[in-house]
């Protein structure tokens, strides 16, 4: 249903904001999407990667002769080959280095060792088994808590001066002021918690098709990256290829969730392979490769402390984090912030003081760290604060809803500067929490819970309130590898009034072809079906940093509004010329400039488009055509927020958790397409339930990754999630031209704490205050026995 | 996309033809029915058979469910979904439909077969526990004829059965006796996952007394998927809560679970008891005419 205030196009779509079916779904639901593995070029060869079976081992020798002798193999590339080209190592997005193909040691199970190029994928894979690698196995570091022990094996002995596994220490907030608050606090609650390593697990795995033209020297790289422009620049910097000779083309992308932000060794190998063989080379990883070697998420060991008065006024919060970054520090986040936006951990409450310290360490695990819809570590931050607030409620014997309501920031406090320096743009938090409580029927739920406890049944109610910061930059504070986080946008109105808008951001399924058309429609009155949204080709779109961290709508959405407004202003001059009046005499009525007081005198945007390209004589200094460009540098992040309530039933005999209800009230400002927003929320809630109940990349003591297939790395199905109950409040962002805020990650960020809080609440009769995710039946039952498990390392008998 | 190693492919047109192909191609040939265990293992190259012999053309010959005398006969090529949908199975042995409801997912159940599941012999396989508890027998055919083996002697270890390299499991026979009640209970990490632990309970009752019983267990290291101690604790007893609890305790004590990603051994042993008790309560209720 379309908002009644918004006019409807001939095709039945809202000319502006409102519900409409996604334009891209015409091809997606018919199986006509065109993904990386659908890219097939004449003469194309196929690559496959040999991976390390060990977590930590020295490479003694690699014998590729048998593989090279395979009749269908064209080339075998090893680290030694790459070394001769200066490409054995590449820079990461955190100013570290990462092996493209291992030369000295392998540092995680699944690391890239050799690349075979053959006529077809099967032969390439067959030839991997003909490569003989002699390893000297070394002790691995699998527990981040042991990484800094004296005598721990040194993982990065390739780095000059690296004598331990330490990467960085980073702090935010005021330590002295926080200590002072804690020194005089009536109540202090401490809780250690792990946000385990998880995987983004997009349906489509990562891949590239590299096509280096040996004559022109131009590299065309088909790649399912979330950041095509940033990748182009990085390839130019890494490989020394001239940037104007690199074209990155993104076909349709089957999900990203941060997994498709990094540059992976396979991409570089496919480029080298195309240079070596002078033919296009495709490399698409298989499912196990995706799960074992590509960008993971989380892996934060957090020690939180919260201080409060006896009657529940929160005074301060401090956190000490041990961050497991794997074997190479390859997290992708703004340069200034090695822990991402974790220092938003104060959450949605009013504090005296707060402080966090984060230490990053190397372990023998795959690199990555910022992925899976985490908003640059806001996920970990929200989990920490929402869990520890529940611990405080438990300590005080207070209802967790009441404790939150008492401490939430009040509407009149916005814009609000947090103790760690964020400036929250807008919010009405109590209204959102109250709405969630009303939808849930909170008082009745508590009564039902009390009745069930009498009968020995375990029912839990969990609340989470989150604030996110999304839409990086501003560019003066935020860059990746020196590239400022601002995004360009081009809009062209064709003579017949149809439009094309070109974006720097890259859809992975979020519905950009619809949302951005609706933004232009909202500003110009052109029906969304008459607007083509173009992304995914660096030769044909403006520069920008790409889609991750919920930044498309906050940044590129603003750019789209700005270019549309520029076109509208130019159309006004053309209208004044055609109507022979002053621009000051014109007023805008959606899709039309008309004379004030004489609305019959006017020109539609379509008429103006034709006039702009016609022989109409334009005023001095006004050029023809109806196009505009913009680069949007956001003045601040946008701060969406929400209140989530989860209801669970726990089987006391088996520890099995069933999520019975999930209520999600989100405030992301005005909703451009409410259906797409609800879809984002639904997906994020499923993610969050998965994280809370079943997802973890665990390792055994030898360093073997135990999550290498979907039989081992569990994702939730519709059977594990309830029918969601959504609500919304609308608090516009004061600085975004459309008032909108990003929403792509809200539900993933906000929901895990609600689920865990609900399960812990259910276990109250067992005097449980915390259990680490994932809350598998085993973890819940063992927790009930007072033997809660370490979930990130394999169980030992 | 995952890429299996090269293999040959043959299509059997009859049971005799399948046996002939097995003899001809040798021990590196594998039968493929539904393929939902074998093909995933081949895709990650955990299994690399030299030849696949496709027995899907035998679905008509081996895929029926019928009554023969005092037995329910289930053809080895019966798809899981057909077992789940069969009124005949539901009438006599609701345990099999309890189990089928929690085996994998509809996609797997549409193609996966009863015989394939039993011969795959995964230690967490549900039907192995249920059919062992039912005292079913398996018919195995080779070039020299057919032989009959109790299901509880079919498995000799994880992924190993007594079915020879050139033999084929053709049918399962489940004896029908009066006063039977049966039920299956399973705990999994997520729908479609293998069991963390599961229990199958069957009781035959006469005059309020359990005259015979079958207790099956999957995923907890029970020899031959059964707990003889639990069965002994039930035989000749009235089905009181004390008797059920004692039998469940016997099942928990007798199994031998190991710690893995699904949980510690301690938890699985607890589940073996808890689920045995739950299954027994439902089995007794069904024997007494309830559901």
mmCIF file of N, CA, C and O in Angstrom, chain A residues 182 186-192 303-308 316-318 387-396 769:
data_model
loop_
_atom_site.group_PDB
_atom_site.id
_atom_site.type_symbol
_atom_site.label_atom_id
_atom_site.label_comp_id
_atom_site.label_asym_id
_atom_site.label_seq_id
_atom_site.Cartn_x
_atom_site.Cartn_y
_atom_site.Cartn_z
ATOM 1 N N UNK A 182 33.807 5.079 39.299
ATOM 2 C CA UNK A 182 33.747 3.726 39.875
ATOM 3 C C UNK A 182 34.139 3.742 41.350
ATOM 4 O O UNK A 182 33.593 2.970 42.145
ATOM 5 N N UNK A 186 28.015 2.976 44.263
ATOM 6 C CA UNK A 186 27.404 2.063 45.246
ATOM 7 C C UNK A 186 27.392 0.618 44.738
ATOM 8 O O UNK A 186 27.526 -0.322 45.509
ATOM 9 N N UNK A 187 27.229 0.479 43.446
ATOM 10 C CA UNK A 187 27.121 -0.871 42.878
ATOM 11 C C UNK A 187 28.037 -0.969 41.657
ATOM 12 O O UNK A 187 28.033 -0.081 40.807
ATOM 13 N N UNK A 188 28.824 -2.025 41.622
ATOM 14 C CA UNK A 188 29.636 -2.301 40.435
ATOM 15 C C UNK A 188 29.377 -3.747 40.023
ATOM 16 O O UNK A 188 29.415 -4.652 40.863
ATOM 17 N N UNK A 189 29.094 -3.955 38.755
ATOM 18 C CA UNK A 189 28.896 -5.314 38.243
ATOM 19 C C UNK A 189 29.911 -5.554 37.137
ATOM 20 O O UNK A 189 30.090 -4.719 36.251
ATOM 21 N N UNK A 190 30.564 -6.715 37.223
ATOM 22 C CA UNK A 190 31.560 -7.082 36.211
ATOM 23 C C UNK A 190 31.060 -8.314 35.461
ATOM 24 O O UNK A 190 30.451 -9.199 36.056
ATOM 25 N N UNK A 191 31.330 -8.361 34.189
ATOM 26 C CA UNK A 191 30.989 -9.558 33.428
ATOM 27 C C UNK A 191 31.943 -9.715 32.256
ATOM 28 O O UNK A 191 32.135 -8.786 31.476
ATOM 29 N N UNK A 192 32.517 -10.905 32.144
ATOM 30 C CA UNK A 192 33.306 -11.242 30.954
ATOM 31 C C UNK A 192 32.383 -11.870 29.938
ATOM 32 O O UNK A 192 31.494 -12.647 30.300
ATOM 33 N N UNK A 303 35.721 -7.718 28.658
ATOM 34 C CA UNK A 303 35.505 -7.655 30.106
ATOM 35 C C UNK A 303 34.844 -6.316 30.391
ATOM 36 O O UNK A 303 35.478 -5.271 30.223
ATOM 37 N N UNK A 304 33.606 -6.348 30.809
ATOM 38 C CA UNK A 304 32.869 -5.119 31.068
ATOM 39 C C UNK A 304 32.676 -4.887 32.554
ATOM 40 O O UNK A 304 32.614 -5.834 33.342
ATOM 41 N N UNK A 305 32.602 -3.615 32.924
ATOM 42 C CA UNK A 305 32.270 -3.237 34.304
ATOM 43 C C UNK A 305 31.321 -2.059 34.231
ATOM 44 O O UNK A 305 31.587 -1.082 33.537
ATOM 45 N N UNK A 306 30.247 -2.140 34.989
ATOM 46 C CA UNK A 306 29.271 -1.058 34.991
ATOM 47 C C UNK A 306 29.075 -0.579 36.427
ATOM 48 O O UNK A 306 29.052 -1.395 37.359
ATOM 49 N N UNK A 307 28.996 0.732 36.595
ATOM 50 C CA UNK A 307 28.816 1.326 37.927
ATOM 51 C C UNK A 307 27.469 2.022 37.976
ATOM 52 O O UNK A 307 27.042 2.634 36.998
ATOM 53 N N UNK A 308 26.809 1.917 39.125
ATOM 54 C CA UNK A 308 25.468 2.498 39.254
ATOM 55 C C UNK A 308 25.170 2.807 40.709
ATOM 56 O O UNK A 308 25.887 2.368 41.621
ATOM 57 N N UNK A 316 28.657 4.848 35.086
ATOM 58 C CA UNK A 316 29.841 4.701 34.245
ATOM 59 C C UNK A 316 29.973 3.291 33.706
ATOM 60 O O UNK A 316 29.348 2.345 34.215
ATOM 61 N N UNK A 317 30.794 3.161 32.658
ATOM 62 C CA UNK A 317 31.009 1.857 32.032
ATOM 63 C C UNK A 317 32.442 1.786 31.552
ATOM 64 O O UNK A 317 32.962 2.752 30.994
ATOM 65 N N UNK A 318 33.098 0.679 31.811
ATOM 66 C CA UNK A 318 34.414 0.486 31.214
ATOM 67 C C UNK A 318 34.560 -0.931 30.665
ATOM 68 O O UNK A 318 33.946 -1.869 31.180
ATOM 69 N N UNK A 387 24.041 -6.576 27.350
ATOM 70 C CA UNK A 387 24.201 -7.718 28.234
ATOM 71 C C UNK A 387 24.503 -7.250 29.668
ATOM 72 O O UNK A 387 23.943 -7.719 30.642
ATOM 73 N N UNK A 388 25.416 -6.262 29.770
ATOM 74 C CA UNK A 388 25.847 -5.890 31.115
ATOM 75 C C UNK A 388 24.767 -5.072 31.831
ATOM 76 O O UNK A 388 24.652 -5.126 33.057
ATOM 77 N N UNK A 389 23.943 -4.371 31.082
ATOM 78 C CA UNK A 389 22.799 -3.693 31.720
ATOM 79 C C UNK A 389 21.853 -4.744 32.312
ATOM 80 O O UNK A 389 21.316 -4.565 33.399
ATOM 81 N N UNK A 390 21.687 -5.849 31.613
ATOM 82 C CA UNK A 390 20.868 -6.922 32.186
ATOM 83 C C UNK A 390 21.521 -7.522 33.428
ATOM 84 O O UNK A 390 20.826 -7.894 34.379
ATOM 85 N N UNK A 391 22.838 -7.638 33.398
ATOM 86 C CA UNK A 391 23.542 -8.144 34.586
ATOM 87 C C UNK A 391 23.314 -7.193 35.764
ATOM 88 O O UNK A 391 23.126 -7.622 36.907
ATOM 89 N N UNK A 392 23.332 -5.896 35.464
ATOM 90 C CA UNK A 392 23.087 -4.905 36.509
ATOM 91 C C UNK A 392 21.664 -5.027 37.050
ATOM 92 O O UNK A 392 21.439 -4.976 38.270
ATOM 93 N N UNK A 393 20.708 -5.204 36.156
ATOM 94 C CA UNK A 393 19.316 -5.363 36.589
ATOM 95 C C UNK A 393 19.197 -6.562 37.523
ATOM 96 O O UNK A 393 18.493 -6.512 38.543
ATOM 97 N N UNK A 394 19.907 -7.634 37.167
ATOM 98 C CA UNK A 394 19.886 -8.840 37.993
ATOM 99 C C UNK A 394 20.458 -8.543 39.378
ATOM 100 O O UNK A 394 19.889 -8.923 40.404
ATOM 101 N N UNK A 395 21.577 -7.821 39.398
ATOM 102 C CA UNK A 395 22.230 -7.482 40.669
ATOM 103 C C UNK A 395 21.314 -6.619 41.544
ATOM 104 O O UNK A 395 21.237 -6.809 42.756
ATOM 105 N N UNK A 396 20.629 -5.669 40.893
ATOM 106 C CA UNK A 396 19.795 -4.725 41.638
ATOM 107 C C UNK A 396 18.410 -5.289 41.949
ATOM 108 O O UNK A 396 17.647 -4.687 42.702
ATOM 109 N N UNK A 769 23.823 -15.792 35.440
ATOM 110 C CA UNK A 769 23.895 -14.384 35.028
ATOM 111 C C UNK A 769 24.395 -14.233 33.588
ATOM 112 O O UNK A 769 24.133 -13.234 32.947
#
